[in-house]
Amino acid sequence: MRVLMVAIGGYGYHYLRTLLDEVPAERAILAGVVDPFARDSPAWPTVETLGVPVCETVARFYDAGNRADLAVVASPIHMHVPQSIAALERGSAVLCDKPLAATIQETRALAAARDRARRFVLVGYQWSFSAAIQSLKRDLCAGVLG
């Protein structure tokens, strides 16, 4: 799987480190980086060594002929929806850091783009698979809490 990292500073740095340090190369590789401030990231030396495309915008990444199966969007909140839609429109599935959007209208626009693209959009939330959240989910699905 080819993975595009959208933002590699802040929390995006942790997504990138996980991809590079914990995911076997035969399962996923870094296809490129979108971040206008990529050189400011502590991950820059690694990214530079890998020689992957580094672009300022999602559109520029794809317009240059690059492709990705998955775009991981960890940019500032106001960029989540436009960047996710841009990736979907160019054939990538999306993992977007929380919160997905700032408004319900943006969420609806993203859902519509997801449906048109027939790709998934998932929200990255560090507690999603914790024992407590999974227990709560089981209770909700079983009707324990109404």
PDB file of C-alpha atoms in Angstrom:
ATOM      1  CA  MET A   1       0.000   0.000   0.000  1.00  0.00           C
ATOM      2  CA  ARG A   2       1.288   3.438  -0.961  1.00  0.00           C
ATOM      3  CA  VAL A   3       0.674   5.981   1.828  1.00  0.00           C
ATOM      4  CA  LEU A   4       0.623   9.755   1.456  1.00  0.00           C
ATOM      5  CA  MET A   5       1.295  11.628   4.687  1.00  0.00           C
ATOM      6  CA  VAL A   6      -0.508  14.969   4.779  1.00  0.00           C
ATOM      7  CA  ALA A   7       1.341  16.949   7.483  1.00  0.00           C
ATOM      8  CA  ILE A   8       4.376  15.529   9.255  1.00  0.00           C
ATOM      9  CA  GLY A   9       4.686  17.998  12.106  1.00  0.00           C
ATOM     10  CA  GLY A  10       2.632  17.763  15.279  1.00  0.00           C
ATOM     11  CA  TYR A  11       0.570  14.610  15.448  1.00  0.00           C
ATOM     12  CA  GLY A  12       1.397  13.790  11.816  1.00  0.00           C
ATOM     13  CA  TYR A  13       4.941  13.110  12.958  1.00  0.00           C
ATOM     14  CA  HIS A  14       3.660  10.196  15.078  1.00  0.00           C
ATOM     15  CA  TYR A  15       1.673   8.735  12.183  1.00  0.00           C
ATOM     16  CA  LEU A  16       4.796   8.946  10.011  1.00  0.00           C
ATOM     17  CA  ARG A  17       7.054   7.358  12.638  1.00  0.00           C
ATOM     18  CA  THR A  18       4.560   4.527  13.079  1.00  0.00           C
ATOM     19  CA  LEU A  19       4.476   3.926   9.325  1.00  0.00           C
ATOM     20  CA  LEU A  20       8.258   3.974   8.992  1.00  0.00           C
ATOM     21  CA  ASP A  21       9.173   2.172  12.221  1.00  0.00           C
ATOM     22  CA  GLU A  22       6.381  -0.336  12.801  1.00  0.00           C
ATOM     23  CA  VAL A  23       4.801  -1.264   9.467  1.00  0.00           C
ATOM     24  CA  PRO A  24       6.715  -3.788   7.370  1.00  0.00           C
ATOM     25  CA  ALA A  25       7.764  -2.350   4.000  1.00  0.00           C
ATOM     26  CA  GLU A  26       6.022  -5.211   2.198  1.00  0.00           C
ATOM     27  CA  ARG A  27       2.709  -3.985   3.676  1.00  0.00           C
ATOM     28  CA  ALA A  28       3.002  -0.214   3.220  1.00  0.00           C
ATOM     29  CA  ILE A  29       5.450   2.381   1.968  1.00  0.00           C
ATOM     30  CA  LEU A  30       5.631   6.145   2.129  1.00  0.00           C
ATOM     31  CA  ALA A  31       4.504   7.475  -1.265  1.00  0.00           C
ATOM     32  CA  GLY A  32       5.045  11.121  -0.428  1.00  0.00           C
ATOM     33  CA  VAL A  33       4.511  14.006   1.934  1.00  0.00           C
ATOM     34  CA  VAL A  34       2.257  17.030   1.687  1.00  0.00           C
ATOM     35  CA  ASP A  35       3.330  19.739   4.082  1.00  0.00           C
ATOM     36  CA  PRO A  36       4.369  23.326   3.313  1.00  0.00           C
ATOM     37  CA  PHE A  37       6.564  23.206   6.417  1.00  0.00           C
ATOM     38  CA  ALA A  38       7.990  19.693   5.980  1.00  0.00           C
ATOM     39  CA  ARG A  39      11.550  20.877   6.565  1.00  0.00           C
ATOM     40  CA  ASP A  40      10.556  22.037  10.057  1.00  0.00           C
ATOM     41  CA  SER A  41       9.484  18.516  11.098  1.00  0.00           C
ATOM     42  CA  PRO A  42      11.829  16.390  13.204  1.00  0.00           C
ATOM     43  CA  ALA A  43      11.171  13.704  10.561  1.00  0.00           C
ATOM     44  CA  TRP A  44      12.635  15.818   7.749  1.00  0.00           C
ATOM     45  CA  PRO A  45      16.061  14.131   7.648  1.00  0.00           C
ATOM     46  CA  THR A  46      14.384  10.741   7.223  1.00  0.00           C
ATOM     47  CA  VAL A  47      11.964  12.011   4.570  1.00  0.00           C
ATOM     48  CA  GLU A  48      14.805  13.687   2.693  1.00  0.00           C
ATOM     49  CA  THR A  49      16.863  10.485   2.779  1.00  0.00           C
ATOM     50  CA  LEU A  50      13.944   8.445   1.430  1.00  0.00           C
ATOM     51  CA  GLY A  51      13.690  10.786  -1.550  1.00  0.00           C
ATOM     52  CA  VAL A  52       9.895  10.687  -1.723  1.00  0.00           C
ATOM     53  CA  PRO A  53       7.965  13.543  -3.340  1.00  0.00           C
ATOM     54  CA  VAL A  54       7.327  16.453  -0.978  1.00  0.00           C
ATOM     55  CA  CYS A  55       4.622  18.900  -2.055  1.00  0.00           C
ATOM     56  CA  GLU A  56       2.927  21.914  -0.532  1.00  0.00           C
ATOM     57  CA  THR A  57      -0.611  20.804  -1.440  1.00  0.00           C
ATOM     58  CA  VAL A  58      -2.506  17.569  -1.982  1.00  0.00           C
ATOM     59  CA  ALA A  59      -3.437  18.674  -5.509  1.00  0.00           C
ATOM     60  CA  ARG A  60       0.229  19.239  -6.425  1.00  0.00           C
ATOM     61  CA  PHE A  61       1.146  15.750  -5.221  1.00  0.00           C
ATOM     62  CA  TYR A  62      -1.409  14.075  -7.477  1.00  0.00           C
ATOM     63  CA  ASP A  63      -1.078  16.535 -10.374  1.00  0.00           C
ATOM     64  CA  ALA A  64       2.636  15.646 -10.554  1.00  0.00           C
ATOM     65  CA  GLY A  65       1.591  12.087 -11.452  1.00  0.00           C
ATOM     66  CA  ASN A  66       2.085  10.612  -8.002  1.00  0.00           C
ATOM     67  CA  ARG A  67      -0.414   8.176  -6.538  1.00  0.00           C
ATOM     68  CA  ALA A  68      -1.355   6.832  -3.135  1.00  0.00           C
ATOM     69  CA  ASP A  69      -3.756   4.154  -1.960  1.00  0.00           C
ATOM     70  CA  LEU A  70      -4.227   5.904   1.371  1.00  0.00           C
ATOM     71  CA  ALA A  71      -3.879   9.533   2.451  1.00  0.00           C
ATOM     72  CA  VAL A  72      -3.297  10.097   6.164  1.00  0.00           C
ATOM     73  CA  VAL A  73      -4.513  13.619   6.937  1.00  0.00           C
ATOM     74  CA  ALA A  74      -3.079  15.042  10.167  1.00  0.00           C
ATOM     75  CA  SER A  75      -3.091  18.716   9.237  1.00  0.00           C
ATOM     76  CA  PRO A  76      -4.785  21.598  11.082  1.00  0.00           C
ATOM     77  CA  ILE A  77      -8.544  21.056  11.499  1.00  0.00           C
ATOM     78  CA  HIS A  78      -9.623  23.627   8.916  1.00  0.00           C
ATOM     79  CA  MET A  79      -7.682  21.672   6.272  1.00  0.00           C
ATOM     80  CA  HIS A  80      -9.060  18.202   7.063  1.00  0.00           C
ATOM     81  CA  VAL A  81     -12.071  18.279   4.753  1.00  0.00           C
ATOM     82  CA  PRO A  82     -10.571  20.015   1.696  1.00  0.00           C
ATOM     83  CA  GLN A  83      -7.479  17.817   1.799  1.00  0.00           C
ATOM     84  CA  SER A  84      -9.506  14.657   2.362  1.00  0.00           C
ATOM     85  CA  ILE A  85     -11.822  15.501  -0.537  1.00  0.00           C
ATOM     86  CA  ALA A  86      -8.850  16.229  -2.797  1.00  0.00           C
ATOM     87  CA  ALA A  87      -7.364  12.810  -1.974  1.00  0.00           C
ATOM     88  CA  LEU A  88     -10.687  11.022  -2.479  1.00  0.00           C
ATOM     89  CA  GLU A  89     -11.220  12.692  -5.847  1.00  0.00           C
ATOM     90  CA  ARG A  90      -7.854  11.353  -6.959  1.00  0.00           C
ATOM     91  CA  GLY A  91      -8.512   7.770  -5.920  1.00  0.00           C
ATOM     92  CA  SER A  92      -7.139   7.518  -2.391  1.00  0.00           C
ATOM     93  CA  ALA A  93      -8.902   6.266   0.698  1.00  0.00           C
ATOM     94  CA  VAL A  94      -8.486   8.565   3.722  1.00  0.00           C
ATOM     95  CA  LEU A  95      -7.533   8.237   7.366  1.00  0.00           C
ATOM     96  CA  CYS A  96      -8.214  11.654   8.892  1.00  0.00           C
ATOM     97  CA  ASP A  97      -7.108  12.654  12.352  1.00  0.00           C
ATOM     98  CA  LYS A  98      -9.787  13.841  14.745  1.00  0.00           C
ATOM     99  CA  PRO A  99     -11.856  15.910  14.647  1.00  0.00           C
ATOM    100  CA  LEU A 100     -12.986  15.045  11.150  1.00  0.00           C
ATOM    101  CA  ALA A 101     -14.353  18.529  10.471  1.00  0.00           C
ATOM    102  CA  ALA A 102     -15.206  21.809  12.124  1.00  0.00           C
ATOM    103  CA  THR A 103     -18.866  21.863  11.035  1.00  0.00           C
ATOM    104  CA  ILE A 104     -21.633  19.451  10.181  1.00  0.00           C
ATOM    105  CA  GLN A 105     -21.796  20.985   6.697  1.00  0.00           C
ATOM    106  CA  GLU A 106     -18.164  20.065   6.094  1.00  0.00           C
ATOM    107  CA  THR A 107     -18.844  16.549   7.355  1.00  0.00           C
ATOM    108  CA  ARG A 108     -21.744  16.191   4.916  1.00  0.00           C
ATOM    109  CA  ALA A 109     -19.582  17.438   2.036  1.00  0.00           C
ATOM    110  CA  LEU A 110     -16.906  14.906   2.931  1.00  0.00           C
ATOM    111  CA  ALA A 111     -19.470  12.090   3.172  1.00  0.00           C
ATOM    112  CA  ALA A 112     -20.770  13.008  -0.287  1.00  0.00           C
ATOM    113  CA  ALA A 113     -17.216  12.972  -1.697  1.00  0.00           C
ATOM    114  CA  ARG A 114     -16.601   9.605  -0.035  1.00  0.00           C
ATOM    115  CA  ASP A 115     -19.743   8.193  -1.634  1.00  0.00           C
ATOM    116  CA  ARG A 116     -18.798   9.528  -5.076  1.00  0.00           C
ATOM    117  CA  ALA A 117     -15.269   8.135  -4.783  1.00  0.00           C
ATOM    118  CA  ARG A 118     -16.402   4.793  -3.351  1.00  0.00           C
ATOM    119  CA  ARG A 119     -13.456   4.888  -0.972  1.00  0.00           C
ATOM    120  CA  PHE A 120     -13.403   4.775   2.800  1.00  0.00           C
ATOM    121  CA  VAL A 121     -12.864   7.687   5.153  1.00  0.00           C
ATOM    122  CA  LEU A 122     -11.878   6.722   8.682  1.00  0.00           C
ATOM    123  CA  VAL A 123     -11.238   8.936  11.688  1.00  0.00           C
ATOM    124  CA  GLY A 124      -8.007   8.389  13.587  1.00  0.00           C
ATOM    125  CA  TYR A 125      -8.662   8.406  17.296  1.00  0.00           C
ATOM    126  CA  GLN A 126      -6.073   6.930  19.618  1.00  0.00           C
ATOM    127  CA  TRP A 127      -8.653   5.362  21.955  1.00  0.00           C
ATOM    128  CA  SER A 128     -10.777   3.646  19.268  1.00  0.00           C
ATOM    129  CA  PHE A 129      -9.456   0.187  19.998  1.00  0.00           C
ATOM    130  CA  SER A 130      -8.824   0.497  23.715  1.00  0.00           C
ATOM    131  CA  ALA A 131     -10.486  -2.076  25.962  1.00  0.00           C
ATOM    132  CA  ALA A 132     -12.733   0.595  27.530  1.00  0.00           C
ATOM    133  CA  ILE A 133     -14.049   1.925  24.222  1.00  0.00           C
ATOM    134  CA  GLN A 134     -14.530  -1.558  22.778  1.00  0.00           C
ATOM    135  CA  SER A 135     -16.482  -2.550  25.909  1.00  0.00           C
ATOM    136  CA  LEU A 136     -18.653   0.561  25.579  1.00  0.00           C
ATOM    137  CA  LYS A 137     -19.247  -0.254  21.908  1.00  0.00           C
ATOM    138  CA  ARG A 138     -20.359  -3.796  22.774  1.00  0.00           C
ATOM    139  CA  ASP A 139     -22.771  -2.413  25.377  1.00  0.00           C
ATOM    140  CA  LEU A 140     -24.179   0.144  22.914  1.00  0.00           C
ATOM    141  CA  CYS A 141     -24.632  -2.453  20.175  1.00  0.00           C
ATOM    142  CA  ALA A 142     -26.290  -4.855  22.628  1.00  0.00           C
ATOM    143  CA  GLY A 143     -28.739  -2.179  23.763  1.00  0.00           C
ATOM    144  CA  VAL A 144     -27.458  -2.198  27.334  1.00  0.00           C
ATOM    145  CA  LEU A 145     -27.410   1.602  27.406  1.00  0.00           C
ATOM    146  CA  GLY A 146     -30.602   2.204  25.480  1.00  0.00           C
TER     147      GLY A 146
END
